[in-house]
PDB file of C-alpha atoms in Angstrom:
ATOM      1  CA  MET A   1     125.109 104.894  77.983  1.00  0.00           C
ATOM      2  CA  ASN A   2     122.540 105.559  75.250  1.00  0.00           C
ATOM      3  CA  ALA A   3     122.210 109.207  74.228  1.00  0.00           C
ATOM      4  CA  VAL A   4     118.601 108.813  73.064  1.00  0.00           C
ATOM      5  CA  SER A   5     115.964 107.474  75.432  1.00  0.00           C
ATOM      6  CA  PRO A   6     113.440 104.997  74.004  1.00  0.00           C
ATOM      7  CA  ASN A   7     109.757 105.741  73.611  1.00  0.00           C
ATOM      8  CA  PRO A   8     108.112 105.503  77.082  1.00  0.00           C
ATOM      9  CA  LEU A   9     105.570 103.103  75.580  1.00  0.00           C
ATOM     10  CA  TYR A  10     108.383 100.625  74.827  1.00  0.00           C
ATOM     11  CA  VAL A  11     109.486 100.755  78.467  1.00  0.00           C
ATOM     12  CA  LEU A  12     105.889 100.245  79.589  1.00  0.00           C
ATOM     13  CA  PHE A  13     105.512  97.286  77.233  1.00  0.00           C
ATOM     14  CA  ALA A  14     108.767  95.758  78.505  1.00  0.00           C
ATOM     15  CA  LEU A  15     107.675  96.064  82.139  1.00  0.00           C
ATOM     16  CA  ILE A  16     104.278  94.501  81.414  1.00  0.00           C
ATOM     17  CA  LEU A  17     105.861  91.675  79.391  1.00  0.00           C
ATOM     18  CA  VAL A  18     108.258  90.944  82.276  1.00  0.00           C
ATOM     19  CA  GLN A  19     105.340  90.586  84.676  1.00  0.00           C
ATOM     20  CA  ILE A  20     103.461  88.310  82.249  1.00  0.00           C
ATOM     21  CA  LEU A  21     106.514  86.069  81.882  1.00  0.00           C
ATOM     22  CA  PHE A  22     107.205  86.055  85.633  1.00  0.00           C
ATOM     23  CA  GLY A  23     103.525  85.406  86.371  1.00  0.00           C
ATOM     24  CA  LEU A  24     103.536  82.391  84.034  1.00  0.00           C
ATOM     25  CA  ASN A  25     106.923  81.276  85.349  1.00  0.00           C
ATOM     26  CA  TYR A  26     105.596  81.217  88.921  1.00  0.00           C
ATOM     27  CA  VAL A  27     103.126  78.479  87.930  1.00  0.00           C
ATOM     28  CA  ILE A  28     105.294  76.632  85.370  1.00  0.00           C
ATOM     29  CA  SER A  29     108.488  76.515  87.469  1.00  0.00           C
ATOM     30  CA  LYS A  30     106.546  74.870  90.288  1.00  0.00           C
ATOM     31  CA  ILE A  31     106.256  71.790  88.035  1.00  0.00           C
ATOM     32  CA  VAL A  32     110.044  71.695  87.587  1.00  0.00           C
ATOM     33  CA  VAL A  33     110.883  72.393  91.245  1.00  0.00           C
ATOM     34  CA  ASP A  34     108.636  69.509  92.338  1.00  0.00           C
ATOM     35  CA  LEU A  35     110.989  67.137  90.452  1.00  0.00           C
ATOM     36  CA  PHE A  36     114.358  68.913  90.712  1.00  0.00           C
ATOM     37  CA  PRO A  37     116.024  70.067  93.961  1.00  0.00           C
ATOM     38  CA  PRO A  38     115.556  73.895  93.986  1.00  0.00           C
ATOM     39  CA  LEU A  39     119.248  74.847  93.956  1.00  0.00           C
ATOM     40  CA  VAL A  40     120.095  72.208  91.344  1.00  0.00           C
ATOM     41  CA  TRP A  41     117.463  73.621  89.000  1.00  0.00           C
ATOM     42  CA  ALA A  42     118.560  77.209  89.753  1.00  0.00           C
ATOM     43  CA  SER A  43     122.127  76.225  88.867  1.00  0.00           C
ATOM     44  CA  ILE A  44     121.113  74.445  85.634  1.00  0.00           C
ATOM     45  CA  ARG A  45     118.926  77.206  84.273  1.00  0.00           C
ATOM     46  CA  ILE A  46     121.345  80.030  85.089  1.00  0.00           C
ATOM     47  CA  ILE A  47     124.251  78.143  83.429  1.00  0.00           C
ATOM     48  CA  ILE A  48     122.197  77.607  80.256  1.00  0.00           C
ATOM     49  CA  SER A  49     121.053  81.238  80.336  1.00  0.00           C
ATOM     50  CA  ALA A  50     124.644  82.469  80.738  1.00  0.00           C
ATOM     51  CA  LEU A  51     125.814  80.470  77.703  1.00  0.00           C
ATOM     52  CA  ILE A  52     122.928  81.698  75.527  1.00  0.00           C
ATOM     53  CA  MET A  53     123.320  85.351  76.560  1.00  0.00           C
ATOM     54  CA  LEU A  54     127.092  85.197  76.047  1.00  0.00           C
ATOM     55  CA  LEU A  55     126.601  83.707  72.576  1.00  0.00           C
ATOM     56  CA  ALA A  56     124.015  86.391  71.747  1.00  0.00           C
ATOM     57  CA  ALA A  57     126.395  89.179  72.787  1.00  0.00           C
ATOM     58  CA  VAL A  58     129.114  87.775  70.506  1.00  0.00           C
ATOM     59  CA  ILE A  59     126.817  87.118  67.509  1.00  0.00           C
ATOM     60  CA  TRP A  60     125.215  90.558  67.749  1.00  0.00           C
ATOM     61  CA  LYS A  61     128.713  92.088  68.076  1.00  0.00           C
ATOM     62  CA  ARG A  62     127.716  94.118  71.100  1.00  0.00           C
ATOM     63  CA  PRO A  63     130.499  96.460  72.286  1.00  0.00           C
ATOM     64  CA  HIS A  64     131.973  94.997  75.468  1.00  0.00           C
ATOM     65  CA  PRO A  65     131.984  97.494  78.360  1.00  0.00           C
ATOM     66  CA  LYS A  66     135.373  98.983  79.180  1.00  0.00           C
ATOM     67  CA  GLY A  67     136.787  99.922  82.540  1.00  0.00           C
ATOM     68  CA  GLY A  68     138.300  96.672  83.761  1.00  0.00           C
ATOM     69  CA  ALA A  69     137.852  96.409  87.519  1.00  0.00           C
ATOM     70  CA  LYS A  70     135.320  99.268  87.493  1.00  0.00           C
ATOM     71  CA  PHE A  71     133.039  97.029  85.440  1.00  0.00           C
ATOM     72  CA  PHE A  72     133.768  93.537  86.759  1.00  0.00           C
ATOM     73  CA  VAL A  73     134.073  94.222  90.514  1.00  0.00           C
ATOM     74  CA  PRO A  74     130.661  95.923  91.025  1.00  0.00           C
ATOM     75  CA  LEU A  75     129.078  93.132  88.978  1.00  0.00           C
ATOM     76  CA  ILE A  76     130.037  90.661  91.697  1.00  0.00           C
ATOM     77  CA  GLY A  77     127.796  92.489  94.152  1.00  0.00           C
ATOM     78  CA  PHE A  78     124.957  92.925  91.651  1.00  0.00           C
ATOM     79  CA  ALA A  79     125.088  89.253  90.639  1.00  0.00           C
ATOM     80  CA  LEU A  80     125.020  88.317  94.329  1.00  0.00           C
ATOM     81  CA  LEU A  81     121.948  90.478  95.003  1.00  0.00           C
ATOM     82  CA  GLY A  82     120.048  90.054  91.741  1.00  0.00           C
ATOM     83  CA  THR A  83     120.836  86.434  90.887  1.00  0.00           C
ATOM     84  CA  ILE A  84     122.475  84.280  93.571  1.00  0.00           C
ATOM     85  CA  VAL A  85     120.695  85.396  96.761  1.00  0.00           C
ATOM     86  CA  ASN A  86     117.556  86.359  94.864  1.00  0.00           C
ATOM     87  CA  GLN A  87     117.074  83.075  92.982  1.00  0.00           C
ATOM     88  CA  GLY A  88     118.531  80.805  95.648  1.00  0.00           C
ATOM     89  CA  SER A  89     116.476  82.154  98.551  1.00  0.00           C
ATOM     90  CA  PHE A  90     113.289  82.341  96.455  1.00  0.00           C
ATOM     91  CA  LEU A  91     113.392  78.747  95.186  1.00  0.00           C
ATOM     92  CA  VAL A  92     114.558  77.223  98.482  1.00  0.00           C
ATOM     93  CA  GLY A  93     112.078  79.412 100.347  1.00  0.00           C
ATOM     94  CA  LEU A  94     109.262  78.232  98.093  1.00  0.00           C
ATOM     95  CA  HIS A  95     110.257  74.647  98.889  1.00  0.00           C
ATOM     96  CA  TYR A  96     109.976  75.215 102.667  1.00  0.00           C
ATOM     97  CA  THR A  97     106.873  77.400 102.800  1.00  0.00           C
ATOM     98  CA  THR A  98     103.404  77.460 101.273  1.00  0.00           C
ATOM     99  CA  SER A  99     102.596  79.030  97.911  1.00  0.00           C
ATOM    100  CA  THR A 100     100.251  81.452  99.707  1.00  0.00           C
ATOM    101  CA  ASN A 101     102.974  82.615 102.091  1.00  0.00           C
ATOM    102  CA  SER A 102     105.433  82.987  99.212  1.00  0.00           C
ATOM    103  CA  ALA A 103     102.989  85.005  97.111  1.00  0.00           C
ATOM    104  CA  VAL A 104     102.058  87.319  99.990  1.00  0.00           C
ATOM    105  CA  LEU A 105     105.636  87.862 101.191  1.00  0.00           C
ATOM    106  CA  ASN A 106     106.910  88.625  97.656  1.00  0.00           C
ATOM    107  CA  THR A 107     104.794  91.778  97.706  1.00  0.00           C
ATOM    108  CA  LEU A 108     107.523  93.191  99.947  1.00  0.00           C
ATOM    109  CA  ILE A 109     109.799  93.734  96.909  1.00  0.00           C
ATOM    110  CA  PRO A 110     108.201  97.063  95.894  1.00  0.00           C
ATOM    111  CA  VAL A 111     108.034  98.116  99.558  1.00  0.00           C
ATOM    112  CA  PHE A 112     111.755  97.459 100.113  1.00  0.00           C
ATOM    113  CA  THR A 113     112.662  99.092  96.782  1.00  0.00           C
ATOM    114  CA  CYS A 114     110.697 102.270  97.516  1.00  0.00           C
ATOM    115  CA  LEU A 115     112.272 102.387 100.986  1.00  0.00           C
ATOM    116  CA  PHE A 116     115.829 102.048  99.635  1.00  0.00           C
ATOM    117  CA  VAL A 117     115.468 104.618  96.814  1.00  0.00           C
ATOM    118  CA  THR A 118     113.898 107.073  99.269  1.00  0.00           C
ATOM    119  CA  LEU A 119     116.682 106.622 101.848  1.00  0.00           C
ATOM    120  CA  ARG A 120     119.314 107.049  99.095  1.00  0.00           C
ATOM    121  CA  GLY A 121     117.638 110.209  97.832  1.00  0.00           C
ATOM    122  CA  GLN A 122     117.099 108.704  94.364  1.00  0.00           C
ATOM    123  CA  GLU A 123     113.358 109.301  94.387  1.00  0.00           C
ATOM    124  CA  LYS A 124     110.785 111.135  96.493  1.00  0.00           C
ATOM    125  CA  MET A 125     108.038 109.293  98.328  1.00  0.00           C
ATOM    126  CA  GLY A 126     105.003 111.526  97.760  1.00  0.00           C
ATOM    127  CA  LEU A 127     101.543 111.048  99.225  1.00  0.00           C
ATOM    128  CA  LEU A 128     100.133 109.794  95.913  1.00  0.00           C
ATOM    129  CA  ARG A 129     102.844 107.103  95.659  1.00  0.00           C
ATOM    130  CA  VAL A 130     102.221 105.974  99.246  1.00  0.00           C
ATOM    131  CA  LEU A 131      98.489 105.684  98.584  1.00  0.00           C
ATOM    132  CA  GLY A 132      99.123 103.842  95.310  1.00  0.00           C
ATOM    133  CA  LEU A 133     101.553 101.464  97.014  1.00  0.00           C
ATOM    134  CA  MET A 134      99.023 100.693  99.762  1.00  0.00           C
ATOM    135  CA  CYS A 135      96.199 100.250  97.239  1.00  0.00           C
ATOM    136  CA  ALA A 136      98.183  97.810  95.068  1.00  0.00           C
ATOM    137  CA  LEU A 137      99.431  95.940  98.142  1.00  0.00           C
ATOM    138  CA  ALA A 138      95.849  95.576  99.388  1.00  0.00           C
ATOM    139  CA  GLY A 139      94.806  94.210  96.000  1.00  0.00           C
ATOM    140  CA  VAL A 140      97.555  91.558  96.074  1.00  0.00           C
ATOM    141  CA  LEU A 141      96.679  90.541  99.632  1.00  0.00           C
ATOM    142  CA  VAL A 142      93.046  90.127  98.623  1.00  0.00           C
ATOM    143  CA  ILE A 143      93.745  88.108  95.464  1.00  0.00           C
ATOM    144  CA  ARG A 144      96.282  85.913  97.282  1.00  0.00           C
ATOM    145  CA  ARG A 145      93.934  85.269 100.239  1.00  0.00           C
ATOM    146  CA  VAL A 146      95.927  86.843 103.046  1.00  0.00           C
ATOM    147  CA  GLU A 147      93.603  85.134 105.543  1.00  0.00           C
ATOM    148  CA  ASP A 148      95.327  81.843 104.626  1.00  0.00           C
ATOM    149  CA  PHE A 149      98.733  83.304 105.495  1.00  0.00           C
ATOM    150  CA  THR A 150     100.301  81.620 108.541  1.00  0.00           C
ATOM    151  CA  LEU A 151     103.605  82.083 110.347  1.00  0.00           C
ATOM    152  CA  SER A 152     104.102  78.631 111.801  1.00  0.00           C
ATOM    153  CA  ASN A 153     107.237  76.745 112.797  1.00  0.00           C
ATOM    154  CA  ASP A 154     106.821  74.567 109.692  1.00  0.00           C
ATOM    155  CA  THR A 155     107.130  77.546 107.323  1.00  0.00           C
ATOM    156  CA  PHE A 156     109.394  79.807 109.409  1.00  0.00           C
ATOM    157  CA  VAL A 157     112.629  79.038 107.513  1.00  0.00           C
ATOM    158  CA  GLY A 158     110.924  79.284 104.113  1.00  0.00           C
ATOM    159  CA  ASP A 159     109.273  82.579 105.074  1.00  0.00           C
ATOM    160  CA  LEU A 160     112.587  84.085 106.202  1.00  0.00           C
ATOM    161  CA  LEU A 161     114.265  83.016 102.953  1.00  0.00           C
ATOM    162  CA  THR A 162     111.417  84.549 100.923  1.00  0.00           C
ATOM    163  CA  ILE A 163     111.811  87.840 102.809  1.00  0.00           C
ATOM    164  CA  LEU A 164     115.569  87.679 102.156  1.00  0.00           C
ATOM    165  CA  ASN A 165     114.767  87.282  98.445  1.00  0.00           C
ATOM    166  CA  CYS A 166     112.629  90.445  98.550  1.00  0.00           C
ATOM    167  CA  PHE A 167     115.257  92.402 100.488  1.00  0.00           C
ATOM    168  CA  SER A 168     118.009  91.319  98.099  1.00  0.00           C
ATOM    169  CA  PHE A 169     116.109  92.166  94.907  1.00  0.00           C
ATOM    170  CA  GLY A 170     114.994  95.496  96.350  1.00  0.00           C
ATOM    171  CA  LEU A 171     118.649  96.389  96.989  1.00  0.00           C
ATOM    172  CA  PHE A 172     119.550  95.297  93.453  1.00  0.00           C
ATOM    173  CA  LEU A 173     116.891  97.508  91.846  1.00  0.00           C
ATOM    174  CA  ALA A 174     117.957 100.502  93.934  1.00  0.00           C
ATOM    175  CA  TYR A 175     121.749 100.215  93.611  1.00  0.00           C
ATOM    176  CA  ALA A 176     122.196  98.654  90.148  1.00  0.00           C
ATOM    177  CA  LYS A 177     120.302 101.313  88.178  1.00  0.00           C
ATOM    178  CA  GLU A 178     123.211 103.749  87.727  1.00  0.00           C
ATOM    179  CA  PHE A 179     125.579 100.925  86.769  1.00  0.00           C
ATOM    180  CA  ILE A 180     123.193  99.430  84.201  1.00  0.00           C
ATOM    181  CA  GLU A 181     122.577 102.863  82.678  1.00  0.00           C
ATOM    182  CA  LYS A 182     126.281 103.196  81.866  1.00  0.00           C
ATOM    183  CA  HIS A 183     126.956  99.789  80.288  1.00  0.00           C
ATOM    184  CA  ASP A 184     125.671  97.594  77.484  1.00  0.00           C
ATOM    185  CA  ARG A 185     122.633  95.705  78.777  1.00  0.00           C
ATOM    186  CA  VAL A 186     123.375  92.470  76.872  1.00  0.00           C
ATOM    187  CA  TRP A 187     126.917  92.135  78.230  1.00  0.00           C
ATOM    188  CA  THR A 188     125.865  93.247  81.710  1.00  0.00           C
ATOM    189  CA  THR A 189     123.142  90.584  81.829  1.00  0.00           C
ATOM    190  CA  ALA A 190     125.518  87.971  80.390  1.00  0.00           C
ATOM    191  CA  TRP A 191     128.170  88.616  83.054  1.00  0.00           C
ATOM    192  CA  MET A 192     125.543  88.644  85.800  1.00  0.00           C
ATOM    193  CA  PHE A 193     124.468  85.184  84.625  1.00  0.00           C
ATOM    194  CA  ILE A 194     128.104  83.992  84.482  1.00  0.00           C
ATOM    195  CA  TYR A 195     128.807  85.152  88.031  1.00  0.00           C
ATOM    196  CA  GLY A 196     125.427  83.822  89.134  1.00  0.00           C
ATOM    197  CA  SER A 197     126.063  80.390  87.620  1.00  0.00           C
ATOM    198  CA  VAL A 198     129.330  80.094  89.552  1.00  0.00           C
ATOM    199  CA  GLY A 199     127.732  81.159  92.832  1.00  0.00           C
ATOM    200  CA  LEU A 200     124.584  79.038  92.519  1.00  0.00           C
ATOM    201  CA  THR A 201     126.580  75.978  91.431  1.00  0.00           C
ATOM    202  CA  LEU A 202     128.870  76.280  94.455  1.00  0.00           C
ATOM    203  CA  ILE A 203     126.036  76.523  96.969  1.00  0.00           C
ATOM    204  CA  SER A 204     124.125  73.717  95.233  1.00  0.00           C
ATOM    205  CA  VAL A 205     126.977  71.177  95.573  1.00  0.00           C
ATOM    206  CA  PRO A 206     125.294  69.327  98.514  1.00  0.00           C
ATOM    207  CA  GLU A 207     122.086  68.931  96.489  1.00  0.00           C
ATOM    208  CA  TRP A 208     124.004  67.823  93.392  1.00  0.00           C
ATOM    209  CA  SER A 209     125.603  64.984  95.376  1.00  0.00           C
ATOM    210  CA  ASN A 210     122.138  63.589  96.218  1.00  0.00           C
ATOM    211  CA  PHE A 211     120.558  64.325  92.848  1.00  0.00           C
ATOM    212  CA  HIS A 212     119.081  61.452  90.856  1.00  0.00           C
ATOM    213  CA  LYS A 213     118.268  61.595  87.156  1.00  0.00           C
ATOM    214  CA  VAL A 214     114.735  62.784  86.461  1.00  0.00           C
ATOM    215  CA  GLU A 215     112.574  61.001  83.914  1.00  0.00           C
ATOM    216  CA  MET A 216     111.857  63.503  81.160  1.00  0.00           C
ATOM    217  CA  SER A 217     108.448  64.071  79.601  1.00  0.00           C
ATOM    218  CA  THR A 218     107.135  66.467  76.963  1.00  0.00           C
ATOM    219  CA  VAL A 219     105.423  68.641  79.577  1.00  0.00           C
ATOM    220  CA  LEU A 220     108.507  68.778  81.807  1.00  0.00           C
ATOM    221  CA  ALA A 221     110.778  69.614  78.858  1.00  0.00           C
ATOM    222  CA  ALA A 222     108.439  72.413  77.729  1.00  0.00           C
ATOM    223  CA  CYS A 223     108.318  73.838  81.252  1.00  0.00           C
ATOM    224  CA  MET A 224     112.125  73.772  81.495  1.00  0.00           C
ATOM    225  CA  VAL A 225     112.531  75.533  78.143  1.00  0.00           C
ATOM    226  CA  PHE A 226     110.073  78.246  79.171  1.00  0.00           C
ATOM    227  CA  ALA A 227     111.751  78.671  82.570  1.00  0.00           C
ATOM    228  CA  VAL A 228     115.091  79.291  80.828  1.00  0.00           C
ATOM    229  CA  VAL A 229     113.966  81.387  77.846  1.00  0.00           C
ATOM    230  CA  GLY A 230     110.874  83.132  79.179  1.00  0.00           C
ATOM    231  CA  GLY A 231     111.445  83.026  82.925  1.00  0.00           C
ATOM    232  CA  THR A 232     115.163  83.868  82.944  1.00  0.00           C
ATOM    233  CA  LEU A 233     116.672  85.202  79.692  1.00  0.00           C
ATOM    234  CA  LEU A 234     113.875  87.539  78.583  1.00  0.00           C
ATOM    235  CA  THR A 235     112.792  88.607  82.047  1.00  0.00           C
ATOM    236  CA  TYR A 236     116.250  89.525  83.321  1.00  0.00           C
ATOM    237  CA  PHE A 237     117.300  91.267  80.109  1.00  0.00           C
ATOM    238  CA  LEU A 238     114.051  93.256  79.759  1.00  0.00           C
ATOM    239  CA  ASN A 239     114.094  94.068  83.463  1.00  0.00           C
ATOM    240  CA  ASN A 240     117.655  95.429  83.210  1.00  0.00           C
ATOM    241  CA  TRP A 241     116.820  97.301  80.023  1.00  0.00           C
ATOM    242  CA  ALA A 242     113.751  98.915  81.605  1.00  0.00           C
ATOM    243  CA  LEU A 243     115.717  99.694  84.794  1.00  0.00           C
ATOM    244  CA  ALA A 244     118.149 101.750  82.704  1.00  0.00           C
ATOM    245  CA  HIS A 245     115.307 103.865  81.298  1.00  0.00           C
ATOM    246  CA  THR A 246     112.929 104.358  84.215  1.00  0.00           C
ATOM    247  CA  GLN A 247     112.937 104.693  87.986  1.00  0.00           C
ATOM    248  CA  SER A 248     113.827 101.736  90.195  1.00  0.00           C
ATOM    249  CA  SER A 249     110.493 102.002  92.021  1.00  0.00           C
ATOM    250  CA  HIS A 250     108.604 101.718  88.719  1.00  0.00           C
ATOM    251  CA  VAL A 251     110.288  98.412  87.902  1.00  0.00           C
ATOM    252  CA  ALA A 252     109.397  97.153  91.384  1.00  0.00           C
ATOM    253  CA  LEU A 253     105.808  98.445  91.415  1.00  0.00           C
ATOM    254  CA  PHE A 254     104.915  96.572  88.237  1.00  0.00           C
ATOM    255  CA  ILE A 255     105.610  93.342  90.156  1.00  0.00           C
ATOM    256  CA  TYR A 256     102.143  93.770  91.635  1.00  0.00           C
ATOM    257  CA  ILE A 257     100.719  92.777  88.238  1.00  0.00           C
ATOM    258  CA  GLN A 258     102.169  89.261  88.515  1.00  0.00           C
ATOM    259  CA  PRO A 259      99.369  87.853  90.729  1.00  0.00           C
ATOM    260  CA  VAL A 260      96.829  89.052  88.162  1.00  0.00           C
ATOM    261  CA  VAL A 261      98.709  87.220  85.394  1.00  0.00           C
ATOM    262  CA  ALA A 262      98.946  84.073  87.516  1.00  0.00           C
ATOM    263  CA  THR A 263      95.206  84.226  88.254  1.00  0.00           C
ATOM    264  CA  VAL A 264      94.253  84.651  84.594  1.00  0.00           C
ATOM    265  CA  PHE A 265      96.633  81.838  83.638  1.00  0.00           C
ATOM    266  CA  ALA A 266      95.100  79.544  86.270  1.00  0.00           C
ATOM    267  CA  TRP A 267      91.635  80.408  84.899  1.00  0.00           C
ATOM    268  CA  MET A 268      92.644  79.613  81.309  1.00  0.00           C
ATOM    269  CA  TRP A 269      94.684  76.477  82.110  1.00  0.00           C
ATOM    270  CA  LYS A 270      92.917  74.934  85.098  1.00  0.00           C
ATOM    271  CA  SER A 271      89.461  76.505  84.636  1.00  0.00           C
ATOM    272  CA  GLU A 272      89.630  78.096  88.086  1.00  0.00           C
ATOM    273  CA  PRO A 273      86.665  80.516  88.416  1.00  0.00           C
ATOM    274  CA  ILE A 274      87.160  84.287  88.471  1.00  0.00           C
ATOM    275  CA  THR A 275      85.125  85.612  91.394  1.00  0.00           C
ATOM    276  CA  MET A 276      84.021  89.102  92.422  1.00  0.00           C
ATOM    277  CA  ARG A 277      86.927  89.004  94.892  1.00  0.00           C
ATOM    278  CA  THR A 278      89.298  88.525  91.954  1.00  0.00           C
ATOM    279  CA  ILE A 279      87.796  91.420  89.999  1.00  0.00           C
ATOM    280  CA  ILE A 280      87.934  93.802  92.973  1.00  0.00           C
ATOM    281  CA  SER A 281      91.532  92.879  93.778  1.00  0.00           C
ATOM    282  CA  CYS A 282      92.616  93.327  90.134  1.00  0.00           C
ATOM    283  CA  CYS A 283      91.031  96.790  90.080  1.00  0.00           C
ATOM    284  CA  LEU A 284      92.857  97.715  93.300  1.00  0.00           C
ATOM    285  CA  ILE A 285      96.180  96.523  91.867  1.00  0.00           C
ATOM    286  CA  PHE A 286      95.885  98.403  88.571  1.00  0.00           C
ATOM    287  CA  LEU A 287      94.588 101.538  90.310  1.00  0.00           C
ATOM    288  CA  GLY A 288      97.437 101.402  92.827  1.00  0.00           C
ATOM    289  CA  VAL A 289     100.118 101.000  90.163  1.00  0.00           C
ATOM    290  CA  TYR A 290      98.560 103.854  88.157  1.00  0.00           C
ATOM    291  CA  PHE A 291      98.735 106.232  91.126  1.00  0.00           C
ATOM    292  CA  ALA A 292     102.166 105.107  92.340  1.00  0.00           C
ATOM    293  CA  VAL A 293     103.969 105.415  88.986  1.00  0.00           C
ATOM    294  CA  ASP A 294     105.090 108.953  88.113  1.00  0.00           C
ATOM    295  CA  ARG A 295     103.924 110.170  84.737  1.00  0.00           C
ATOM    296  CA  PRO A 296     105.926 112.485  82.470  1.00  0.00           C
ATOM    297  CA  LYS A 297     104.906 116.141  82.689  1.00  0.00           C
ATOM    298  CA  SER A 298     105.365 116.611  78.945  1.00  0.00           C
ATOM    299  CA  THR A 299     102.130 116.259  76.950  1.00  0.00           C
ATOM    300  CA  GLN A 300     104.000 114.643  74.068  1.00  0.00           C
ATOM    301  CA  ALA A 301     105.623 112.057  76.390  1.00  0.00           C
TER     302      ALA A 301
END
């Protein structure tokens, strides 16, 4: 555990960067998932990420956490919640539901996280946080066109898996904070990826047996590289690092910024127009996050 806390601005920057990378990854990974079976791609990218993070921990000579079973056993549960169930249910859920349903249902992550940390007594749910949570949630529902959301038989399985993804990641953010605070973040992330690669590979065996080689292209290769480096390595490491230095609910609440990033990216890449609806929803999201996130009482902080 680090004796000196980092500058709060660094934590803020890390949280914003995570949302930018995740927001871009939401669009870019869709290109990969359209060609690769979801679980096959989840298995491939987490294996590559585990090897890179393990190599980085060795090269940087990071001190390996001690404690034996006290370190490795809890990691099984955290890898299950934060990697295996989280990634598996999200990607398979996205395959069996619509992008609108997935985007709307993923707003449940901050809701579940705030519920868990409140029930555990980790954080208090004040009136200002409730109002901020509702304001940001309303902004996401507006920008993601909640009127297009449908619970039909065709999307039922995908919707349930997406909700499971939110529930799982909310539990991870609430319960993993104390563990991550005590151990080196590079090694913790590396071992989470190692456990995750084993779990995702095992559950993806049926899809691997039916998998056919995909014809590579420059665009596909670039998307795969970003999904591994930007959408997995950096996001998970920065997320874990920020989780060790701020409240679990803060890490979750910043997820509401992802739809804004995705919208801006779609405007820049596909020339999709930014309407008054988009502007209003973005204002609601930023205002909600501002009210919901606790600010330090110290003037200097």
